[in-house]
């Protein structure tokens, strides 16, 4: 089934450890995004990539890094996790600046 | 700053009509989106408005007034499966999406 695949579905991570959240899309979309969703808040953009080889910072980039080596993959790395990074993380993609976003099923991360 | 406002929660009866409002203040405007998100799932696209007026899509309609910074999502003939959160998002002058916190819609039989 075409779309966006995120892995893992959920994870419990000890504070100070590193982790990479994986995101792969097969729609050949140029733009990809990482959001976090916390109760009572809107989706907040962490990092984005308008095309392979380029990345940009969103609203809440601190503590996170991304790479975009090719069109399909957009991994998000937490170098040293902190409890405030406990959240649900969504990866999304879009075909153009006027197109709607397609979302992956999310990764629920708990940092203890 | 940029801001999207929507009610936190609404309750409606199965078979009825409900209107979910969204007001926005953003740096520029390049379209407004509505998404549906069931609990524990990903947001899914419902509608897109870039010009003033009403866009109808089956039981769902979305309205936009750019001069008032206002939109609403209208859901008709409510079904239990419509119980979900509804997210309003505006694309600003930099083509970045600004998201509201979402409106949780509870449908009662």
Coordinates of C-alpha atoms in Angstrom, one line a residue:
Chain A
X1 CA 0.0 0.0 0.0
X2 CA 1.4 3.4 -1.0
X3 CA 2.0 5.9 1.7
X4 CA 4.3 6.7 4.6
X5 CA 5.8 4.2 6.9
X6 CA 7.2 5.1 10.3
X7 CA 9.1 2.8 12.7
X8 CA 9.0 2.0 15.4
X9 CA 5.3 2.3 16.4
X10 CA 6.3 3.0 20.0
X11 CA 9.4 3.1 22.1
X12 CA 10.5 3.6 25.7
X13 CA 13.9 5.3 25.9
X14 CA 16.1 6.1 28.9
X15 CA 17.1 9.7 29.2
X16 CA 20.5 10.4 27.7
X17 CA 20.2 7.6 25.1
X18 CA 20.1 8.3 21.4
X19 CA 17.5 7.1 19.0
X20 CA 16.6 7.4 15.3
X21 CA 12.9 7.5 14.2
X22 CA 12.6 6.1 10.7
X23 CA 10.3 7.5 8.0
X24 CA 10.0 6.2 4.4
X25 CA 7.5 7.3 1.7
X26 CA 6.9 5.7 -1.7
X27 CA 4.9 8.5 -3.3
X28 CA 8.0 10.3 -4.7
X29 CA 7.0 13.5 -2.8
X30 CA 9.6 16.2 -2.7
X31 CA 8.7 17.7 0.7
X32 CA 8.9 15.8 4.0
X33 CA 8.2 16.9 7.6
X34 CA 8.6 15.9 11.2
X35 CA 6.0 17.0 13.7
X36 CA 5.5 16.3 17.4
X37 CA 2.0 16.3 18.8
X38 CA 1.4 16.9 22.5
X39 CA -1.9 17.1 24.4
X40 CA -3.5 20.5 24.2
X41 CA -1.1 21.8 21.6
X42 CA -1.2 21.9 17.8
X43 CA 1.2 19.9 15.7
X44 CA 4.6 21.5 16.0
X45 CA 7.1 21.3 13.2
X46 CA 10.5 20.0 14.2
X47 CA 12.4 19.9 10.9
X48 CA 11.5 19.8 7.2
X49 CA 13.0 19.0 3.9
X50 CA 11.8 20.6 0.6
X51 CA 13.8 18.3 -1.5
X52 CA 16.4 15.6 -1.3
X53 CA 19.7 17.0 0.0
X54 CA 18.2 20.0 1.8
X55 CA 16.8 20.3 5.3
X56 CA 15.4 23.2 7.4
X57 CA 14.6 24.0 11.0
X58 CA 11.0 24.2 12.1
X59 CA 9.4 25.7 15.3
X60 CA 11.0 23.3 17.8
X61 CA 14.3 21.9 16.3
X62 CA 16.5 21.8 19.5
X63 CA 17.6 18.3 20.4
X64 CA 16.7 16.9 17.1
X65 CA 18.6 16.4 13.8
X66 CA 17.5 15.1 10.4
X67 CA 19.0 14.1 7.1
X68 CA 17.6 13.7 3.6
X69 CA 20.0 11.6 1.6
X70 CA 17.3 10.5 -1.0
X71 CA 13.7 11.3 -1.8
X72 CA 12.2 8.4 0.1
X73 CA 13.8 8.5 3.5
X74 CA 13.7 11.2 6.2
X75 CA 15.1 9.9 9.6
X76 CA 14.8 11.9 12.8
X77 CA 17.6 11.5 15.4
X78 CA 17.5 12.4 19.1
X79 CA 21.2 12.6 20.1
X80 CA 20.6 12.6 23.9
X81 CA 16.9 12.1 24.8
X82 CA 15.3 14.2 27.6
X83 CA 11.9 13.6 29.3
X84 CA 10.4 16.7 27.5
X85 CA 10.8 14.8 24.3
X86 CA 8.1 12.4 25.3
X87 CA 5.5 12.9 22.6
X88 CA 3.9 11.4 19.5
X89 CA 6.0 12.0 16.4
X90 CA 4.5 12.2 13.0
X91 CA 6.3 12.1 9.7
X92 CA 4.5 13.7 6.7
X93 CA 5.0 14.4 3.0
X94 CA 3.5 16.5 0.3
X95 CA 3.9 16.6 -3.4
X96 CA 4.0 20.4 -3.7
X97 CA 3.6 23.6 -1.6
X98 CA -0.2 23.6 -2.3
X99 CA -0.8 20.0 -1.7
X100 CA -2.2 18.5 1.5
X101 CA 0.1 16.6 3.8
X102 CA 0.0 12.8 4.0
X103 CA 0.9 11.5 7.5
X104 CA 2.5 8.3 8.7
X105 CA 0.9 6.4 11.6
X106 CA 3.2 8.0 14.2
X107 CA 5.7 6.9 16.7
X108 CA 4.8 7.2 20.4
X109 CA 8.0 7.9 22.3
X110 CA 8.4 7.9 26.1
X111 CA 11.6 9.1 27.6
X112 CA 12.1 8.0 31.2
Chain B
X1 CA 2.7 36.0 16.5
X2 CA 0.8 33.5 14.4
X3 CA -2.3 31.9 16.0
X4 CA -5.0 29.5 15.1
X5 CA -8.1 29.3 17.5
X6 CA -10.7 26.5 17.6
X7 CA -12.9 25.3 20.3
X8 CA -11.3 22.6 22.5
X9 CA -14.3 20.3 22.5
X10 CA -17.8 20.0 21.1
X11 CA -20.7 17.6 21.6
X12 CA -23.4 16.8 19.1
X13 CA -26.1 14.2 18.5
X14 CA -26.0 11.4 15.9
X15 CA -27.9 12.5 12.8
X16 CA -27.6 16.2 13.6
X17 CA -25.4 19.0 12.1
X18 CA -22.4 20.5 13.7
X19 CA -20.2 23.5 12.8
X20 CA -16.6 23.7 14.0
X21 CA -15.1 27.2 13.8
X22 CA -11.5 28.3 13.2
X23 CA -10.1 31.8 13.4
X24 CA -6.6 32.6 12.4
X25 CA -4.0 35.3 12.5
X26 CA -1.0 34.5 10.3
X27 CA 1.8 36.1 8.4
X28 CA 0.2 35.9 5.0
X29 CA -2.3 33.3 3.7
X30 CA -1.8 30.5 1.2
X31 CA -4.7 28.2 2.0
X32 CA -6.5 26.6 4.8
X33 CA -6.8 22.9 5.5
X34 CA -9.0 20.8 7.6
X35 CA -7.9 17.4 8.9
X36 CA -9.7 14.6 10.8
X37 CA -7.8 12.7 13.5
X38 CA -9.2 9.7 15.2
X39 CA -7.8 8.9 18.6
X40 CA -4.4 7.1 18.3
X41 CA -4.3 7.6 14.6
X42 CA -2.7 9.9 12.0
X43 CA -4.4 13.1 10.8
X44 CA -6.2 12.6 7.4
X45 CA -7.0 15.3 4.9
X46 CA -10.6 16.5 4.7
X47 CA -10.7 19.8 2.8
X48 CA -8.7 22.7 1.4
X49 CA -9.9 26.3 0.9
X50 CA -7.8 29.0 -0.7
X51 CA -10.7 31.3 -2.1
X52 CA -13.6 32.7 -0.2
X53 CA -16.7 30.6 -0.1
X54 CA -18.0 27.2 0.5
X55 CA -16.4 23.9 -0.6
X56 CA -18.8 20.9 -0.4
X57 CA -17.6 17.3 -0.3
X58 CA -20.4 14.9 0.6
X59 CA -21.5 15.3 4.2
X60 CA -18.6 17.7 4.9
X61 CA -18.4 21.3 3.8
X62 CA -15.8 23.9 4.6
X63 CA -16.2 27.7 4.4
X64 CA -13.5 30.4 4.2
X65 CA -13.6 34.2 4.7
X66 CA -10.1 35.6 4.2
X67 CA -11.1 39.1 5.2
X68 CA -12.4 37.9 8.5
X69 CA -9.6 35.3 9.1
X70 CA -12.3 32.7 9.6
X71 CA -13.3 29.3 8.5
X72 CA -15.7 26.6 9.5
X73 CA -16.2 22.9 8.9
X74 CA -19.8 21.8 8.7
X75 CA -20.6 18.1 9.3
X76 CA -24.1 16.9 8.3
X77 CA -26.0 13.8 9.2
X78 CA -23.5 13.0 11.9
X79 CA -22.5 9.4 12.4
X80 CA -20.8 7.8 15.4
X81 CA -17.6 7.3 13.3
X82 CA -17.4 11.1 13.0
X83 CA -16.2 11.2 16.7
X84 CA -12.7 12.5 16.3
X85 CA -10.5 15.6 16.6
X86 CA -10.7 18.1 13.7
X87 CA -7.6 20.1 13.0
X88 CA -7.5 23.5 11.3
X89 CA -4.2 24.5 9.6
X90 CA -3.2 27.6 7.7
X91 CA -0.4 27.9 5.2
X92 CA 1.5 31.2 5.8
X93 CA 3.4 33.4 3.4
X94 CA 6.5 31.0 3.7
X95 CA 4.2 28.0 2.8
X96 CA 4.7 26.7 6.4
X97 CA 1.6 25.1 8.0
X98 CA 0.4 26.7 11.3
X99 CA -1.8 24.2 13.2
X100 CA -4.6 24.8 15.7
X101 CA -4.8 22.5 18.7
X102 CA -7.8 20.7 17.3
X103 CA -11.4 20.4 18.3
X104 CA -12.5 17.1 19.9
X105 CA -16.0 16.2 18.6
X106 CA -18.0 13.8 20.7
X107 CA -21.1 12.3 19.0
X108 CA -23.8 11.0 21.3
X109 CA -26.5 8.5 20.2

